[in-house]
CSV table of C-alpha atoms and ligand atoms in Angstrom, one decimal:
chain,number,residue,atom,x,y,z
I,1,UNK,CA,-201.3,-44.6,-84.2
I,2,UNK,CA,-199.6,-47.7,-85.4
I,3,UNK,CA,-196.2,-46.9,-87.0
I,4,UNK,CA,-195.7,-48.7,-90.3
I,5,UNK,CA,-192.3,-50.2,-90.8
I,6,UNK,CA,-191.5,-50.1,-94.6
I,7,UNK,CA,-188.5,-51.9,-96.0
I,8,UNK,CA,-186.5,-49.7,-98.3
I,9,UNK,CA,-186.4,-52.6,-100.7
I,10,UNK,CA,-190.2,-52.8,-100.9
I,11,UNK,CA,-191.4,-51.9,-104.4
I,12,UNK,CA,-194.4,-50.0,-102.9
I,13,UNK,CA,-192.3,-48.2,-100.3
I,14,UNK,CA,-191.6,-44.9,-102.2
I,15,UNK,CA,-195.2,-44.4,-103.2
I,16,UNK,CA,-196.6,-45.3,-99.7
I,17,UNK,CA,-194.2,-43.0,-98.0
I,18,UNK,CA,-194.8,-40.2,-100.5
I,19,UNK,CA,-198.6,-40.5,-99.9
I,20,UNK,CA,-198.1,-40.1,-96.2
I,21,UNK,CA,-195.9,-37.0,-96.7
I,22,UNK,CA,-198.5,-35.5,-99.1
I,23,UNK,CA,-201.2,-36.1,-96.4
I,24,UNK,CA,-199.3,-34.0,-93.9
I,25,UNK,CA,-198.0,-36.8,-91.7
I,26,UNK,CA,-194.5,-37.8,-90.6
I,27,UNK,CA,-192.2,-40.5,-92.1
I,28,UNK,CA,-188.8,-41.3,-90.8
I,29,UNK,CA,-186.4,-41.7,-93.8
I,30,UNK,CA,-183.0,-43.2,-94.1
I,31,UNK,CA,-180.1,-41.1,-95.5
I,32,UNK,CA,-176.4,-41.6,-95.7
I,33,UNK,CA,-175.9,-39.3,-92.7
I,34,UNK,CA,-178.6,-40.2,-90.1
I,35,UNK,CA,-182.3,-41.1,-90.2
I,36,UNK,CA,-184.5,-37.9,-90.7
I,37,UNK,CA,-188.0,-37.3,-89.4
I,38,UNK,CA,-189.6,-36.1,-92.6
I,39,UNK,CA,-192.6,-34.0,-93.5
I,40,UNK,CA,-193.9,-31.8,-96.3
I,41,UNK,CA,-191.6,-28.8,-95.8
I,42,UNK,CA,-194.1,-26.4,-97.5
I,43,UNK,CA,-196.9,-27.3,-95.1
I,44,UNK,CA,-196.7,-25.5,-91.8
I,45,UNK,CA,-199.0,-27.9,-90.0
I,46,UNK,CA,-197.0,-30.9,-91.1
I,47,UNK,CA,-193.8,-29.1,-90.0
I,48,UNK,CA,-195.3,-28.4,-86.6
I,49,UNK,CA,-195.7,-32.1,-86.1
I,50,UNK,CA,-191.9,-32.6,-86.4
I,51,UNK,CA,-191.3,-30.0,-83.7
I,52,UNK,CA,-193.9,-31.7,-81.5
I,53,UNK,CA,-192.7,-35.3,-82.0
I,54,UNK,CA,-189.1,-34.3,-81.3
I,55,UNK,CA,-189.7,-31.8,-78.5
I,56,UNK,CA,-187.6,-29.5,-80.7
I,57,UNK,CA,-187.4,-25.8,-79.8
I,58,UNK,CA,-189.3,-23.7,-82.3
I,59,UNK,CA,-186.3,-21.5,-83.1
I,60,UNK,CA,-184.2,-24.4,-84.4
I,61,UNK,CA,-184.7,-24.4,-88.2
I,62,UNK,CA,-185.0,-27.5,-90.4
I,63,UNK,CA,-183.2,-28.7,-93.5
I,64,UNK,CA,-185.2,-29.0,-96.7
I,65,UNK,CA,-184.3,-32.2,-98.6
I,66,UNK,CA,-184.6,-32.1,-102.4
I,67,UNK,CA,-184.6,-34.9,-105.0
I,68,UNK,CA,-182.2,-33.1,-107.3
I,69,UNK,CA,-179.8,-30.2,-107.3
I,70,UNK,CA,-181.9,-28.1,-109.7
I,71,UNK,CA,-184.7,-28.0,-107.2
I,72,UNK,CA,-182.7,-25.6,-104.9
I,73,UNK,CA,-183.8,-22.8,-107.3
I,74,UNK,CA,-187.4,-23.4,-106.4
I,75,UNK,CA,-186.8,-22.6,-102.7
I,76,UNK,CA,-183.8,-20.2,-102.8
I,77,UNK,CA,-182.9,-17.0,-104.6
I,78,UNK,CA,-179.6,-15.0,-105.1
I,79,UNK,CA,-177.8,-18.3,-105.3
I,80,UNK,CA,-174.1,-17.7,-105.6
I,81,UNK,CA,-171.9,-19.5,-108.1
I,82,UNK,CA,-170.2,-21.4,-105.2
I,83,UNK,CA,-173.5,-23.2,-104.4
I,84,UNK,CA,-173.8,-24.5,-108.0
I,85,UNK,CA,-170.2,-25.7,-107.9
I,86,UNK,CA,-170.6,-27.4,-104.5
I,87,UNK,CA,-173.9,-29.1,-105.6
I,88,UNK,CA,-172.2,-30.3,-108.8
I,89,UNK,CA,-169.3,-31.8,-106.8
I,90,UNK,CA,-171.0,-33.1,-103.6
I,91,UNK,CA,-174.7,-33.7,-104.3
I,92,UNK,CA,-176.3,-36.1,-103.8
I,93,UNK,CA,-174.3,-36.3,-100.6
I,94,UNK,CA,-173.8,-35.2,-96.9
I,95,UNK,CA,-173.6,-31.4,-97.6
I,96,UNK,CA,-176.2,-28.8,-96.6
I,97,UNK,CA,-176.1,-25.3,-97.9
I,98,UNK,CA,-177.7,-22.3,-96.3
I,99,UNK,CA,-179.0,-19.9,-98.9
I,100,UNK,CA,-181.5,-17.0,-99.1
I,101,UNK,CA,-185.0,-18.4,-98.8
I,102,UNK,CA,-187.8,-17.7,-101.3
I,103,UNK,CA,-191.2,-16.7,-99.8
I,104,UNK,CA,-192.7,-20.1,-100.6
I,105,UNK,CA,-190.7,-21.6,-97.7
I,106,UNK,CA,-192.8,-21.3,-94.6
I,107,UNK,CA,-191.4,-19.4,-91.7
I,108,UNK,CA,-192.1,-22.4,-89.5
I,109,UNK,CA,-189.6,-24.5,-91.6
I,110,UNK,CA,-186.8,-21.9,-91.3
I,111,UNK,CA,-187.6,-20.8,-87.8
I,112,UNK,CA,-188.3,-17.3,-89.0
I,113,UNK,CA,-184.9,-16.8,-90.6
I,114,UNK,CA,-184.5,-15.1,-94.0
I,115,UNK,CA,-182.4,-18.1,-95.1
I,116,UNK,CA,-183.1,-21.8,-95.7
I,117,UNK,CA,-180.9,-24.9,-95.4
I,118,UNK,CA,-181.1,-27.3,-98.4
I,119,UNK,CA,-179.6,-30.7,-99.1
I,120,UNK,CA,-179.9,-33.5,-101.7
I,121,UNK,CA,-179.3,-36.8,-99.9
I,122,UNK,CA,-177.5,-39.8,-101.3
I,123,UNK,CA,-180.1,-42.5,-100.8
I,124,UNK,CA,-181.9,-43.5,-103.9
I,125,UNK,CA,-185.1,-44.6,-102.2
I,126,UNK,CA,-185.3,-41.5,-100.1
I,127,UNK,CA,-184.8,-39.3,-103.2
I,128,UNK,CA,-187.6,-41.3,-104.9
I,129,UNK,CA,-189.9,-40.6,-101.9
I,130,UNK,CA,-189.1,-36.9,-102.2
I,131,UNK,CA,-189.6,-36.9,-105.9
I,132,UNK,CA,-193.0,-38.7,-105.7
I,133,UNK,CA,-194.2,-36.5,-102.9
I,134,UNK,CA,-193.7,-33.5,-105.1
I,135,UNK,CA,-192.6,-31.3,-102.2
I,136,UNK,CA,-189.2,-30.7,-100.5
I,137,UNK,CA,-189.1,-32.8,-97.4
I,138,UNK,CA,-188.2,-31.0,-94.2
I,139,UNK,CA,-186.3,-33.5,-92.0
I,140,UNK,CA,-184.2,-33.0,-88.9
I,141,UNK,CA,-182.5,-35.9,-87.3
I,142,UNK,CA,-185.2,-38.3,-86.1
I,143,UNK,CA,-184.0,-38.4,-82.4
I,144,UNK,CA,-185.9,-36.8,-79.5
I,145,UNK,CA,-184.4,-33.3,-79.2
I,146,UNK,CA,-181.1,-33.2,-77.3
I,147,UNK,CA,-180.5,-37.0,-77.5
I,148,UNK,CA,-178.0,-38.8,-79.7
I,149,UNK,CA,-179.1,-39.0,-83.4
I,150,UNK,CA,-180.8,-42.0,-85.0
I,151,UNK,CA,-178.6,-44.1,-87.3
I,152,UNK,CA,-180.9,-47.2,-87.5
I,153,UNK,CA,-184.7,-47.8,-87.9
I,154,UNK,CA,-184.6,-49.4,-84.4
I,155,UNK,CA,-183.3,-46.1,-83.0
I,156,UNK,CA,-186.2,-44.3,-84.7
I,157,UNK,CA,-188.8,-46.7,-83.3
I,158,UNK,CA,-187.2,-46.5,-79.8
I,159,UNK,CA,-188.0,-42.7,-79.9
I,160,UNK,CA,-191.2,-42.5,-81.9
I,161,UNK,CA,-193.0,-45.9,-82.1
I,162,UNK,CA,-196.7,-45.2,-82.2
I,163,UNK,CA,-196.2,-41.4,-82.6
I,164,UNK,CA,-195.3,-41.2,-86.4
I,165,UNK,CA,-197.0,-42.7,-89.4
I,166,UNK,CA,-194.1,-44.7,-90.8
I,167,UNK,CA,-190.4,-45.5,-90.8
I,168,UNK,CA,-188.5,-46.6,-93.9
I,169,UNK,CA,-185.9,-49.1,-92.9
I,170,UNK,CA,-182.8,-48.7,-95.0
I,171,UNK,CA,-180.3,-50.4,-92.5
I,172,UNK,CA,-177.6,-48.5,-90.7
I,173,UNK,CA,-176.5,-45.2,-92.0
I,174,UNK,CA,-173.1,-45.1,-93.9
I,175,UNK,CA,-171.7,-41.8,-92.6
I,176,UNK,CA,-173.4,-41.9,-89.2
I,177,UNK,CA,-173.1,-38.2,-88.4
I,178,UNK,CA,-175.3,-35.3,-89.7
I,179,UNK,CA,-174.5,-33.4,-92.8
I,180,UNK,CA,-171.8,-30.7,-93.1
I,181,UNK,CA,-173.6,-27.3,-93.1
I,182,UNK,CA,-172.0,-24.4,-94.9
I,183,UNK,CA,-173.6,-21.0,-94.9
I,184,UNK,CA,-173.2,-19.2,-98.3
I,185,UNK,CA,-175.2,-16.1,-97.4
I,186,UNK,CA,-172.3,-13.9,-96.1
I,187,UNK,CA,-169.2,-12.5,-97.7
I,188,UNK,CA,-167.2,-15.5,-96.8
I,189,UNK,CA,-168.4,-19.2,-96.7
I,190,UNK,CA,-168.9,-20.3,-93.1
I,191,UNK,CA,-168.8,-23.8,-91.7
I,192,UNK,CA,-171.7,-24.2,-89.2
I,193,UNK,CA,-171.4,-27.9,-88.6
I,194,UNK,CA,-168.7,-30.4,-89.7
I,195,UNK,CA,-169.9,-33.7,-91.3
I,196,UNK,CA,-169.2,-36.2,-94.1
I,197,UNK,CA,-167.9,-33.5,-96.5
I,198,UNK,CA,-164.8,-32.4,-94.8
I,199,UNK,CA,-163.4,-28.9,-94.3
I,200,UNK,CA,-160.5,-29.9,-96.5
I,201,UNK,CA,-162.9,-30.8,-99.3
I,202,UNK,CA,-164.8,-27.5,-99.0
I,203,UNK,CA,-161.6,-25.5,-98.9
I,204,UNK,CA,-160.4,-27.2,-102.1
I,205,UNK,CA,-163.5,-25.9,-103.9
I,206,UNK,CA,-164.1,-22.6,-102.1
I,207,UNK,CA,-160.6,-21.5,-101.4
I,208,UNK,CA,-161.9,-19.9,-98.2
I,209,UNK,CA,-163.8,-21.1,-95.2
I,210,UNK,CA,-164.6,-19.5,-91.8
I,211,UNK,CA,-165.2,-22.0,-89.0
I,212,UNK,CA,-168.1,-20.7,-86.9
I,213,UNK,CA,-167.3,-20.6,-83.2
I,214,UNK,CA,-170.2,-22.9,-82.4
I,215,UNK,CA,-168.2,-25.7,-84.0
I,216,UNK,CA,-165.3,-25.4,-81.6
I,217,UNK,CA,-166.7,-24.1,-78.4
I,218,UNK,CA,-169.9,-24.1,-76.4
I,219,UNK,CA,-172.2,-21.2,-77.3
I,220,UNK,CA,-173.6,-19.3,-74.3
I,221,UNK,CA,-177.4,-19.9,-74.2
I,222,UNK,CA,-178.0,-16.2,-74.3
I,223,UNK,CA,-175.6,-15.5,-77.1
I,224,UNK,CA,-176.8,-14.8,-80.7
I,225,UNK,CA,-176.0,-17.9,-82.8
I,226,UNK,CA,-175.9,-18.0,-86.6
I,227,UNK,CA,-178.8,-20.5,-86.3
I,228,UNK,CA,-180.5,-20.5,-82.9
I,229,UNK,CA,-180.4,-24.3,-82.8
I,230,UNK,CA,-176.6,-24.2,-82.5
I,231,UNK,CA,-176.7,-23.2,-78.9
I,232,UNK,CA,-178.8,-26.1,-77.6
I,233,UNK,CA,-177.5,-29.1,-75.7
I,234,UNK,CA,-176.9,-31.9,-78.2
I,235,UNK,CA,-176.3,-35.6,-78.7
I,236,UNK,CA,-176.0,-36.2,-74.9
I,237,UNK,CA,-176.7,-39.5,-73.1
I,238,UNK,CA,-178.1,-39.2,-69.6
I,239,UNK,CA,-174.7,-39.8,-68.0
I,240,UNK,CA,-172.1,-37.1,-67.8
I,241,UNK,CA,-169.6,-37.6,-70.6
I,242,UNK,CA,-166.0,-36.5,-70.1
I,243,UNK,CA,-163.4,-36.6,-72.9
I,244,UNK,CA,-160.0,-37.8,-71.8
I,245,UNK,CA,-157.2,-36.6,-74.2
I,246,UNK,CA,-153.6,-37.7,-74.3
I,247,UNK,CA,-151.7,-40.8,-75.4
I,248,UNK,CA,-153.3,-44.2,-75.1
I,249,UNK,CA,-151.2,-45.1,-72.1
I,250,UNK,CA,-151.7,-41.8,-70.2
I,251,UNK,CA,-155.4,-41.7,-70.8
I,252,UNK,CA,-155.8,-45.3,-69.7
I,253,UNK,CA,-153.8,-44.7,-66.5
I,254,UNK,CA,-156.0,-41.6,-65.7
I,255,UNK,CA,-159.3,-43.4,-66.4
I,256,UNK,CA,-158.4,-46.5,-64.6
I,257,UNK,CA,-157.4,-44.6,-61.5
I,258,UNK,CA,-160.6,-42.5,-61.5
I,259,UNK,CA,-163.0,-45.3,-62.6
I,260,UNK,CA,-165.7,-46.3,-60.1
I,261,UNK,CA,-168.4,-49.0,-60.6
I,262,UNK,CA,-171.2,-48.0,-62.9
I,263,UNK,CA,-168.9,-45.7,-64.9
I,264,UNK,CA,-168.3,-46.6,-68.5
I,265,UNK,CA,-165.4,-46.1,-71.0
I,266,UNK,CA,-166.2,-45.2,-74.6
I,267,UNK,CA,-163.0,-46.0,-76.6
I,268,UNK,CA,-161.4,-47.1,-79.8
I,269,UNK,CA,-161.4,-50.8,-80.6
I,270,UNK,CA,-157.6,-50.8,-80.4
I,271,UNK,CA,-157.9,-49.7,-76.8
I,272,UNK,CA,-160.2,-52.3,-75.5
I,273,UNK,CA,-157.4,-54.4,-73.9
I,274,UNK,CA,-156.4,-51.4,-71.8
I,275,UNK,CA,-159.8,-51.2,-70.1
I,276,UNK,CA,-160.4,-54.8,-68.9
I,277,UNK,CA,-162.6,-54.6,-65.8
I,278,UNK,CA,-163.9,-51.1,-66.8
I,279,UNK,CA,-166.8,-52.2,-68.9
I,280,UNK,CA,-165.4,-50.5,-72.1
I,281,UNK,CA,-167.5,-49.9,-75.2
I,282,UNK,CA,-165.8,-49.4,-78.6
I,283,UNK,CA,-167.4,-47.2,-81.3
I,284,UNK,CA,-164.9,-48.0,-84.1
I,285,UNK,CA,-161.3,-48.2,-85.0
I,286,UNK,CA,-159.0,-45.2,-84.5
I,287,UNK,CA,-157.0,-46.4,-87.6
I,288,UNK,CA,-160.2,-46.1,-89.7
I,289,UNK,CA,-162.0,-42.9,-88.7
I,290,UNK,CA,-165.0,-43.6,-90.9
I,291,UNK,CA,-165.9,-46.5,-88.5
I,292,UNK,CA,-165.9,-44.0,-85.7
I,293,UNK,CA,-168.4,-41.7,-87.3
I,294,UNK,CA,-170.6,-44.7,-88.3
I,295,UNK,CA,-170.5,-46.1,-84.8
I,296,UNK,CA,-170.6,-43.0,-82.6
I,297,UNK,CA,-174.4,-42.4,-82.2
I,298,UNK,CA,-175.3,-46.1,-81.7
I,299,UNK,CA,-172.7,-46.2,-78.9
I,300,UNK,CA,-173.9,-42.9,-77.3
I,301,UNK,CA,-177.5,-44.4,-77.4
I,302,UNK,CA,-176.3,-47.6,-75.7
I,303,UNK,CA,-174.8,-45.3,-73.0
I,304,UNK,CA,-178.1,-43.4,-72.6
I,305,UNK,CA,-179.3,-45.4,-69.6
I,306,UNK,CA,-180.1,-44.2,-66.1
I,307,UNK,CA,-177.8,-46.6,-64.2
I,308,UNK,CA,-174.6,-45.2,-65.7
I,309,UNK,CA,-172.4,-42.8,-63.7
I,310,UNK,CA,-169.8,-41.1,-65.8
I,311,UNK,CA,-168.7,-41.9,-69.3
I,312,UNK,CA,-164.9,-41.5,-70.0
I,313,UNK,CA,-164.7,-41.0,-73.8
I,314,UNK,CA,-161.7,-41.2,-76.2
I,315,UNK,CA,-161.8,-38.8,-79.1
I,316,UNK,CA,-159.9,-39.1,-82.4
I,317,UNK,CA,-157.4,-36.3,-83.4
I,318,UNK,CA,-157.0,-34.7,-86.8
I,319,UNK,CA,-159.1,-33.6,-89.8
I,320,UNK,CA,-161.3,-35.3,-92.3
I,321,UNK,CA,-164.3,-37.1,-90.8
I,322,UNK,CA,-162.5,-37.2,-87.4
I,323,UNK,CA,-163.2,-33.4,-87.2
I,324,UNK,CA,-167.0,-34.1,-87.3
I,325,UNK,CA,-166.6,-36.9,-84.7
I,326,UNK,CA,-164.7,-34.5,-82.4
I,327,UNK,CA,-167.5,-31.9,-82.8
I,328,UNK,CA,-170.3,-34.4,-81.8
I,329,UNK,CA,-168.4,-35.9,-78.9
I,330,UNK,CA,-167.4,-32.5,-77.5
I,331,UNK,CA,-171.0,-31.4,-77.6
I,332,UNK,CA,-172.1,-34.6,-76.0
I,333,UNK,CA,-169.5,-33.9,-73.3
I,334,UNK,CA,-170.6,-30.2,-73.0
I,335,UNK,CA,-166.9,-29.5,-73.8
I,336,UNK,CA,-165.6,-31.2,-70.6
I,337,UNK,CA,-162.2,-32.3,-71.6
I,338,UNK,CA,-159.4,-33.6,-69.3
I,339,UNK,CA,-155.8,-33.9,-70.5
I,340,UNK,CA,-153.9,-36.0,-68.0
I,341,UNK,CA,-150.7,-34.9,-69.6
I,342,UNK,CA,-151.2,-31.3,-68.5
I,343,UNK,CA,-153.0,-32.0,-65.2
I,344,UNK,CA,-151.1,-30.9,-62.2
V,401,AMP,P1,-180.8,-31.5,-87.7
V,401,AMP,O1,-181.7,-31.7,-88.8
V,401,AMP,O2,-181.1,-32.1,-86.4
V,401,AMP,O3,-179.4,-31.9,-88.2
V,401,AMP,O4,-180.7,-30.0,-87.5
V,401,AMP,C1,-180.6,-29.1,-88.6
V,401,AMP,C2,-179.6,-28.1,-88.4
V,401,AMP,O5,-179.5,-27.3,-89.5
V,401,AMP,C3,-179.8,-27.3,-87.2
V,401,AMP,O6,-178.7,-27.5,-86.3
V,401,AMP,C4,-179.9,-25.9,-87.7
V,401,AMP,O7,-179.1,-25.0,-86.8
V,401,AMP,C5,-179.3,-25.9,-89.1
V,401,AMP,N1,-180.0,-25.0,-90.0
V,401,AMP,C6,-181.2,-25.3,-90.6
V,401,AMP,N2,-181.6,-24.2,-91.2
V,401,AMP,C7,-180.6,-23.2,-91.1
V,401,AMP,C8,-180.5,-21.9,-91.5
V,401,AMP,N3,-181.4,-21.3,-92.3
V,401,AMP,N4,-179.4,-21.2,-91.1
V,401,AMP,C9,-178.4,-21.8,-90.4
V,401,AMP,N5,-178.5,-23.1,-89.9
V,401,AMP,C10,-179.6,-23.8,-90.3
V,402,MG,MG1,-180.3,-33.2,-84.8
């Protein structure tokens, strides 16, 4: 099929995209986090097309995108007070809540779980598309499964040109990493994935937050994860990524002494002068961590090329959005981290 490229400024774009969704086909949509591969979340056949296009394992559930907060009541029940407070404070925005699912949500969308993930995205055109389609839009990140996420329409076309009905081009995504996911179905709220809404912001509202171990360590592929998708390899370019911790100077000394031709260095803009001759690629400024989250996936995609040996990556410290960047980079590196300051 020919993939339509629709500008998000086009006056007809919301109605054209909504018609495609109603007809059971796929449309890639821009959000503030990453581009999503959207379909009618109540139509199991449409949802099956998402899994097929991405090569996504069937047991990895999708997020339902709604046009307004009140819509969560259509798809979830036993909604705790905390969900209303979080929605009031952070929606539309990069926060996904896991809540008990109503029967109207097909098992295909939630991968057989009794719960469903919902989010109201902060992109006016995408919300208008959802509103006009009259259904919640199921949309995982639009990348091929396992690969770095899509933060531009070009990334989407690279992975799906000719395989999906349309992409809505809304320019580069502002946040650049996927939404924060918080599970509200247990006794204590649980962070399943860090993102644009930070743990600090959640704590301020909830007063309590358990960080799931999938956020900080690699889950064994045979282990039971809170959502099965959490145990899959994620965000990885073809090359082996290794995070090098430590001070700027110690990391540069380590990398420069181990670097061989065809390796690459993924670093902060401030560090570029330390890596002359090592083909460095910056993904943003360490002093402004929002630029790191916005630039990470485009950089990982640039490094997703067969000729590259090893990628030595520098990772920001600290909380806020840096916490989400650490999580994605560590997963891309399969938790391979070298600290030259403790190496013997
Ligand atoms: P993606 O759309 O690529 O960001 O993937 C959606 C993420 O949401 C997956 O990693 C899932 O594990 C998570 N997710 C979706 N539904 C649920 C759910 N019901 N319970 C827990 N996690 C979920
Ligand atoms: Mg994804």
